Each structure stands twice: as structure tokens, then as C-alpha cells.
GROMACS .gro file of C-alpha atoms in nm:
model
  216
    1MET     CA    1  -0.704   2.421  -0.229
    2PRO     CA    2  -0.746   2.066  -0.094
    3THR     CA    3  -0.695   1.981   0.271
    4LEU     CA    4  -0.518   1.666   0.390
    5LEU     CA    5  -0.576   1.537   0.743
    6HIS     CA    6  -0.262   1.342   0.841
    7LEU     CA    7  -0.258   1.129   1.156
    8ASP     CA    8   0.052   0.951   1.287
    9SER     CA    9   0.020   0.706   1.575
   10SER     CA   10   0.352   0.520   1.587
   11ALA     CA   11   0.544   0.554   1.913
   12LEU     CA   12   0.866   0.543   1.709
   13PRO     CA   13   1.015   0.846   1.531
   14LEU     CA   14   1.047   0.912   1.159
   15GLY     CA   15   1.328   0.690   1.032
   16GLY     CA   16   1.249   0.422   1.288
   17SER     CA   17   0.884   0.373   1.202
   18SER     CA   18   0.763   0.215   0.881
   19SER     CA   19   0.418   0.370   0.908
   20ARG     CA   20   0.566   0.717   0.956
   21ASP     CA   21   0.815   0.670   0.671
   22VAL     CA   22   0.556   0.553   0.419
   23ALA     CA   23   0.309   0.820   0.533
   24ALA     CA   24   0.583   1.080   0.481
   25THR     CA   25   0.629   0.955   0.124
   26PHE     CA   26   0.256   0.993   0.063
   27ARG     CA   27   0.255   1.340   0.211
   28ARG     CA   28   0.553   1.457   0.004
   29ALA     CA   29   0.381   1.339  -0.314
   30TRP     CA   30   0.057   1.505  -0.205
   31GLU     CA   31   0.228   1.836  -0.124
   32ALA     CA   32   0.413   1.829  -0.457
   33GLN     CA   33   0.072   1.826  -0.627
   34HIS     CA   34  -0.082   2.076  -0.383
   35PRO     CA   35   0.196   2.319  -0.282
   36ASP     CA   36  -0.062   2.574  -0.169
   37GLY     CA   37  -0.284   2.320   0.002
   38THR     CA   38  -0.344   2.268   0.374
   39VAL     CA   39  -0.215   1.980   0.583
   40ILE     CA   40  -0.360   1.924   0.929
   41HIS     CA   41  -0.110   1.699   1.106
   42ARG     CA   42  -0.183   1.532   1.437
   43ASP     CA   43   0.098   1.330   1.591
   44LEU     CA   44  -0.107   1.120   1.828
   45ALA     CA   45   0.202   0.972   1.991
   46ALA     CA   46   0.385   1.299   2.057
   47ASP     CA   47   0.067   1.485   2.151
   48PRO     CA   48  -0.184   1.219   2.261
   49LEU     CA   49  -0.549   1.291   2.305
   50PRO     CA   50  -0.709   1.211   2.640
   51HIS     CA   51  -0.914   0.895   2.650
   52ILE     CA   52  -1.282   0.969   2.618
   53ASP     CA   53  -1.455   0.995   2.955
   54ALA     CA   54  -1.808   1.020   3.095
   55ALA     CA   55  -1.824   1.393   3.021
   56GLY     CA   56  -1.727   1.341   2.659
   57ILE     CA   57  -1.977   1.061   2.609
   58SER     CA   58  -2.270   1.229   2.783
   59ALA     CA   59  -2.208   1.566   2.615
   60ALA     CA   60  -2.274   1.415   2.274
   61PHE     CA   61  -2.626   1.316   2.380
   62ALA     CA   62  -2.720   1.619   2.590
   63ASP     CA   63  -2.854   1.961   2.497
   64PRO     CA   64  -2.548   2.191   2.471
   65SER     CA   65  -2.733   2.462   2.665
   66GLY     CA   66  -2.730   2.236   2.969
   67HIS     CA   67  -2.370   2.121   2.950
   68SER     CA   68  -2.162   2.128   3.266
   69ALA     CA   69  -1.816   2.287   3.254
   70GLU     CA   70  -1.662   1.941   3.208
   71GLN     CA   71  -1.904   1.857   2.929
   72LYS     CA   72  -1.833   2.185   2.750
   73THR     CA   73  -1.460   2.116   2.751
   74ALA     CA   74  -1.503   1.757   2.637
   75PHE     CA   75  -1.755   1.852   2.367
   76ALA     CA   76  -1.527   2.127   2.235
   77LEU     CA   77  -1.250   1.872   2.175
   78ARG     CA   78  -1.484   1.629   2.001
   79ASP     CA   79  -1.623   1.912   1.789
   80THR     CA   80  -1.273   2.022   1.685
   81LEU     CA   81  -1.173   1.672   1.581
   82ALA     CA   82  -1.500   1.615   1.396
   83LYS     CA   83  -1.457   1.942   1.205
   84GLU     CA   84  -1.102   1.847   1.104
   85LEU     CA   85  -1.238   1.525   0.955
   86GLU     CA   86  -1.533   1.698   0.789
   87GLN     CA   87  -1.313   1.967   0.632
   88ALA     CA   88  -1.058   1.721   0.492
   89ASP     CA   89  -1.059   1.633   0.123
   90ALA     CA   90  -0.845   1.328   0.200
   91VAL     CA   91  -0.720   1.153   0.514
   92LEU     CA   92  -0.388   0.979   0.575
   93ILE     CA   93  -0.349   0.752   0.878
   94GLY     CA   94  -0.035   0.579   1.002
   95ALA     CA   95  -0.159   0.270   1.186
   96PRO     CA   96   0.116   0.029   1.292
   97MET     CA   97   0.014  -0.302   1.444
   98TYR     CA   98   0.069  -0.316   1.820
   99ASN     CA   99  -0.020  -0.649   1.981
  100PHE     CA  100  -0.238  -0.742   1.684
  101THR     CA  101  -0.437  -0.415   1.671
  102ILE     CA  102  -0.405  -0.035   1.645
  103PRO     CA  103  -0.219   0.185   1.896
  104SER     CA  104  -0.435   0.312   2.182
  105THR     CA  105  -0.358   0.668   2.073
  106LEU     CA  106  -0.537   0.609   1.743
  107LYS     CA  107  -0.825   0.439   1.923
  108ALA     CA  108  -0.860   0.751   2.141
  109TRP     CA  109  -0.892   0.967   1.828
  110LEU     CA  110  -1.159   0.737   1.690
  111ASP     CA  111  -1.354   0.741   2.016
  112HIS     CA  112  -1.363   1.121   2.007
  113VAL     CA  113  -1.435   1.165   1.636
  114ILE     CA  114  -1.714   0.908   1.612
  115VAL     CA  115  -2.018   1.118   1.703
  116MET     CA  116  -2.350   0.943   1.647
  117GLY     CA  117  -2.591   1.154   1.450
  118ARG     CA  118  -2.306   1.355   1.303
  119THR     CA  119  -1.995   1.177   1.178
  120ALA     CA  120  -2.162   0.839   1.227
  121GLY     CA  121  -2.517   0.719   1.178
  122ASP     CA  122  -2.756   0.723   0.884
  123ALA     CA  123  -2.585   1.014   0.705
  124PRO     CA  124  -2.219   1.046   0.814
  125SER     CA  125  -2.099   1.403   0.766
  126ALA     CA  126  -1.765   1.301   0.605
  127ALA     CA  127  -1.905   1.015   0.398
  128GLY     CA  128  -1.711   0.944   0.079
  129THR     CA  129  -1.388   1.110   0.190
  130PRO     CA  130  -1.094   0.897   0.075
  131VAL     CA  131  -0.871   0.769   0.355
  132THR     CA  132  -0.539   0.594   0.306
  133VAL     CA  133  -0.422   0.379   0.596
  134ILE     CA  134  -0.056   0.280   0.628
  135ALA     CA  135  -0.102  -0.047   0.817
  136SER     CA  136   0.253  -0.158   0.892
  137ARG     CA  137   0.333  -0.475   1.086
  138GLY     CA  138   0.641  -0.661   1.202
  139GLY     CA  139   0.532  -0.994   1.057
  140SER     CA  140   0.278  -1.104   0.800
  141TYR     CA  141  -0.091  -1.153   0.865
  142ALA     CA  142  -0.196  -1.185   0.503
  143PRO     CA  143  -0.458  -1.438   0.392
  144GLY     CA  144  -0.310  -1.787   0.396
  145THR     CA  145  -0.039  -1.710   0.652
  146PRO     CA  146  -0.031  -1.887   0.991
  147ARG     CA  147  -0.135  -1.567   1.173
  148GLU     CA  148  -0.409  -1.457   0.939
  149GLY     CA  149  -0.662  -1.485   1.223
  150PHE     CA  150  -0.464  -1.242   1.441
  151GLU     CA  151  -0.510  -0.945   1.205
  152PHE     CA  152  -0.720  -0.682   1.384
  153VAL     CA  153  -0.591  -0.363   1.221
  154GLN     CA  154  -0.742  -0.377   0.873
  155THR     CA  155  -1.042  -0.581   0.986
  156TYR     CA  156  -1.121  -0.324   1.257
  157LEU     CA  157  -1.046  -0.005   1.067
  158GLU     CA  158  -1.240  -0.104   0.757
  159LYS     CA  159  -1.548  -0.155   0.976
  160VAL     CA  160  -1.503   0.167   1.174
  161LEU     CA  161  -1.377   0.401   0.903
  162GLY     CA  162  -1.583   0.254   0.622
  163GLY     CA  163  -1.883   0.111   0.802
  164MET     CA  164  -1.942   0.374   1.071
  165LEU     CA  165  -1.792   0.691   0.924
  166GLY     CA  166  -1.873   0.611   0.561
  167LEU     CA  167  -1.519   0.687   0.443
  168GLU     CA  168  -1.365   0.537   0.131
  169VAL     CA  169  -1.088   0.324   0.280
  170ASP     CA  170  -0.769   0.201   0.112
  171PHE     CA  171  -0.480   0.020   0.280
  172ILE     CA  172  -0.108   0.018   0.212
  173VAL     CA  173   0.057  -0.265   0.407
  174PRO     CA  174   0.435  -0.266   0.465
  175GLU     CA  175   0.491  -0.602   0.633
  176LEU     CA  176   0.776  -0.806   0.781
  177THR     CA  177   0.926  -0.482   0.913
  178LEU     CA  178   1.112  -0.666   1.190
  179ALA     CA  179   1.301  -0.893   0.950
  180ARG     CA  180   1.625  -0.694   0.963
  181SER     CA  181   1.629  -0.672   1.343
  182ASN     CA  182   1.503  -1.020   1.432
  183PRO     CA  183   1.756  -1.300   1.359
  184ALA     CA  184   1.471  -1.553   1.346
  185MET     CA  185   1.336  -1.368   1.041
  186ALA     CA  186   1.666  -1.347   0.852
  187ASP     CA  187   1.534  -1.551   0.561
  188LEU     CA  188   1.252  -1.300   0.514
  189VAL     CA  189   1.470  -0.991   0.464
  190GLU     CA  190   1.434  -0.996   0.085
  191LEU     CA  191   1.056  -1.016   0.112
  192ALA     CA  192   1.055  -0.740   0.373
  193ASP     CA  193   1.263  -0.511   0.151
  194ALA     CA  194   1.030  -0.577  -0.142
  195SER     CA  195   0.727  -0.500   0.075
  196ARG     CA  196   0.881  -0.173   0.193
  197THR     CA  197   0.970  -0.066  -0.160
  198LYS     CA  198   0.621  -0.145  -0.286
  199ALA     CA  199   0.462   0.043   0.005
  200HIS     CA  200   0.655   0.360  -0.081
  201GLU     CA  201   0.569   0.321  -0.449
  202ASP     CA  202   0.203   0.265  -0.366
  203ALA     CA  203   0.202   0.570  -0.137
  204THR     CA  204   0.336   0.794  -0.414
  205GLU     CA  205   0.094   0.655  -0.671
  206LYS     CA  206  -0.204   0.681  -0.435
  207ALA     CA  207  -0.125   1.043  -0.342
  208GLU     CA  208  -0.085   1.143  -0.704
  209ALA     CA  209  -0.404   0.963  -0.806
  210LEU     CA  210  -0.604   1.133  -0.532
  211ALA     CA  211  -0.459   1.469  -0.630
  212ALA     CA  212  -0.564   1.417  -0.990
  213ARG     CA  213  -0.909   1.299  -0.884
  214LEU     CA  214  -0.967   1.607  -0.668
  215ALA     CA  215  -0.843   1.835  -0.942
  216ALA     CA  216  -1.081   1.685  -1.199
   0.00000   0.00000   0.00000
């Protein structure tokens, strides 16, 4: 049965985080299609990975037989994360915008899982795996908006996930999520609600479409 790798990175809990809420909708739809499937869930906020260090970097380029104790530990973590990606039939990532880019917890996962000559390079080991990114944001950074040039979530992840890891990347973007809590955005509430509704609909449709594709 198919395996879904699900990563959450929002510091906020379910019910208070748009990326978590939409990702949960995707996952429910996925599990409805694959009740006997496997879901590997990493909550990168609740259980953050350590930032990559010298041991983790050097271990990836050194002969494993000569690894120090620190390198062995660091390499084991990177190997585990790489295997989770390689074994997944689909990937789901909650990536809220924090200060114009992704949370540092998600960046830490990327730094570990990007292994040159394995998951990245001329023949990425997980190439072609579909990944759905829930890229929520408090405002709007869509083309034509005043802050279009401040969007570093989609622009970064499409290069890293698609360009380096060779994954098939698709984005679902719930925007204006702060409209109901920020008085200055009161006139955008209707647009925010419509964006949220569409994001949940898109998540359900995307999960079902992927399930049908994998079953074909």
C-alpha cells in the first residue's frame, strides 16, 4: 500500500494553523482512499531536528568506514530522513510563511535530507515523487500584489524540491490568513474566507487525484 510522508512545520497547533488545517484535510482524504496505507508524520515544530553541523556535512563526503562517533550519529539521522523520502509514494508539506520564507524547522529537514550524490545530484533517488506543499501566509504575495517580490516560500521550495531533489511539486496557497485577527485587514475577510475554502477543496481533490494515479 502507498506511503505518505507528512511534514508539519507550523509553530501553531491544529485549529490555529492554516497550514496544519489544510494538510489535515489532505491527509484525511488520502487515508480515506488508502485505509491500509502508511503515513510517516514528522511534526518538525513539536519534535524539531537539530540544525546540521560539521559532523553531518563532512560525514556525507567521507568514507563511512572512517567516520568518527559524531559523524556516525549525524550520518544515521541523515540516512533515516533520506530513506523516509525515498520510500514515500507522495509527500505532504505544511510550509507557513514566517518573515517571508519557510520556518527554520523545515529548513533543518531540508539541510539533512539533501544529500549530494543520493537524493540530489544528477540522478536524485526520489525523483518524480509528487509533493504537495501547503504554503499558507498571513497576507497575499501573489503576482501583481504590492508584496510580490517578498515571496520566498514558493520561489525557494520549487527550486529546492523540484530543482535539487527532482520532486514533482504542487502548491496549495491559503492566503490572507490574518484577516480575521488584524483590524487593518477587515475588508479582506471575504477574500480570506474564500481562499481558505478553496485551499481545503484543493487539498481534498489533490489527495484523491494522487490516490487514483497511484492506484492506476
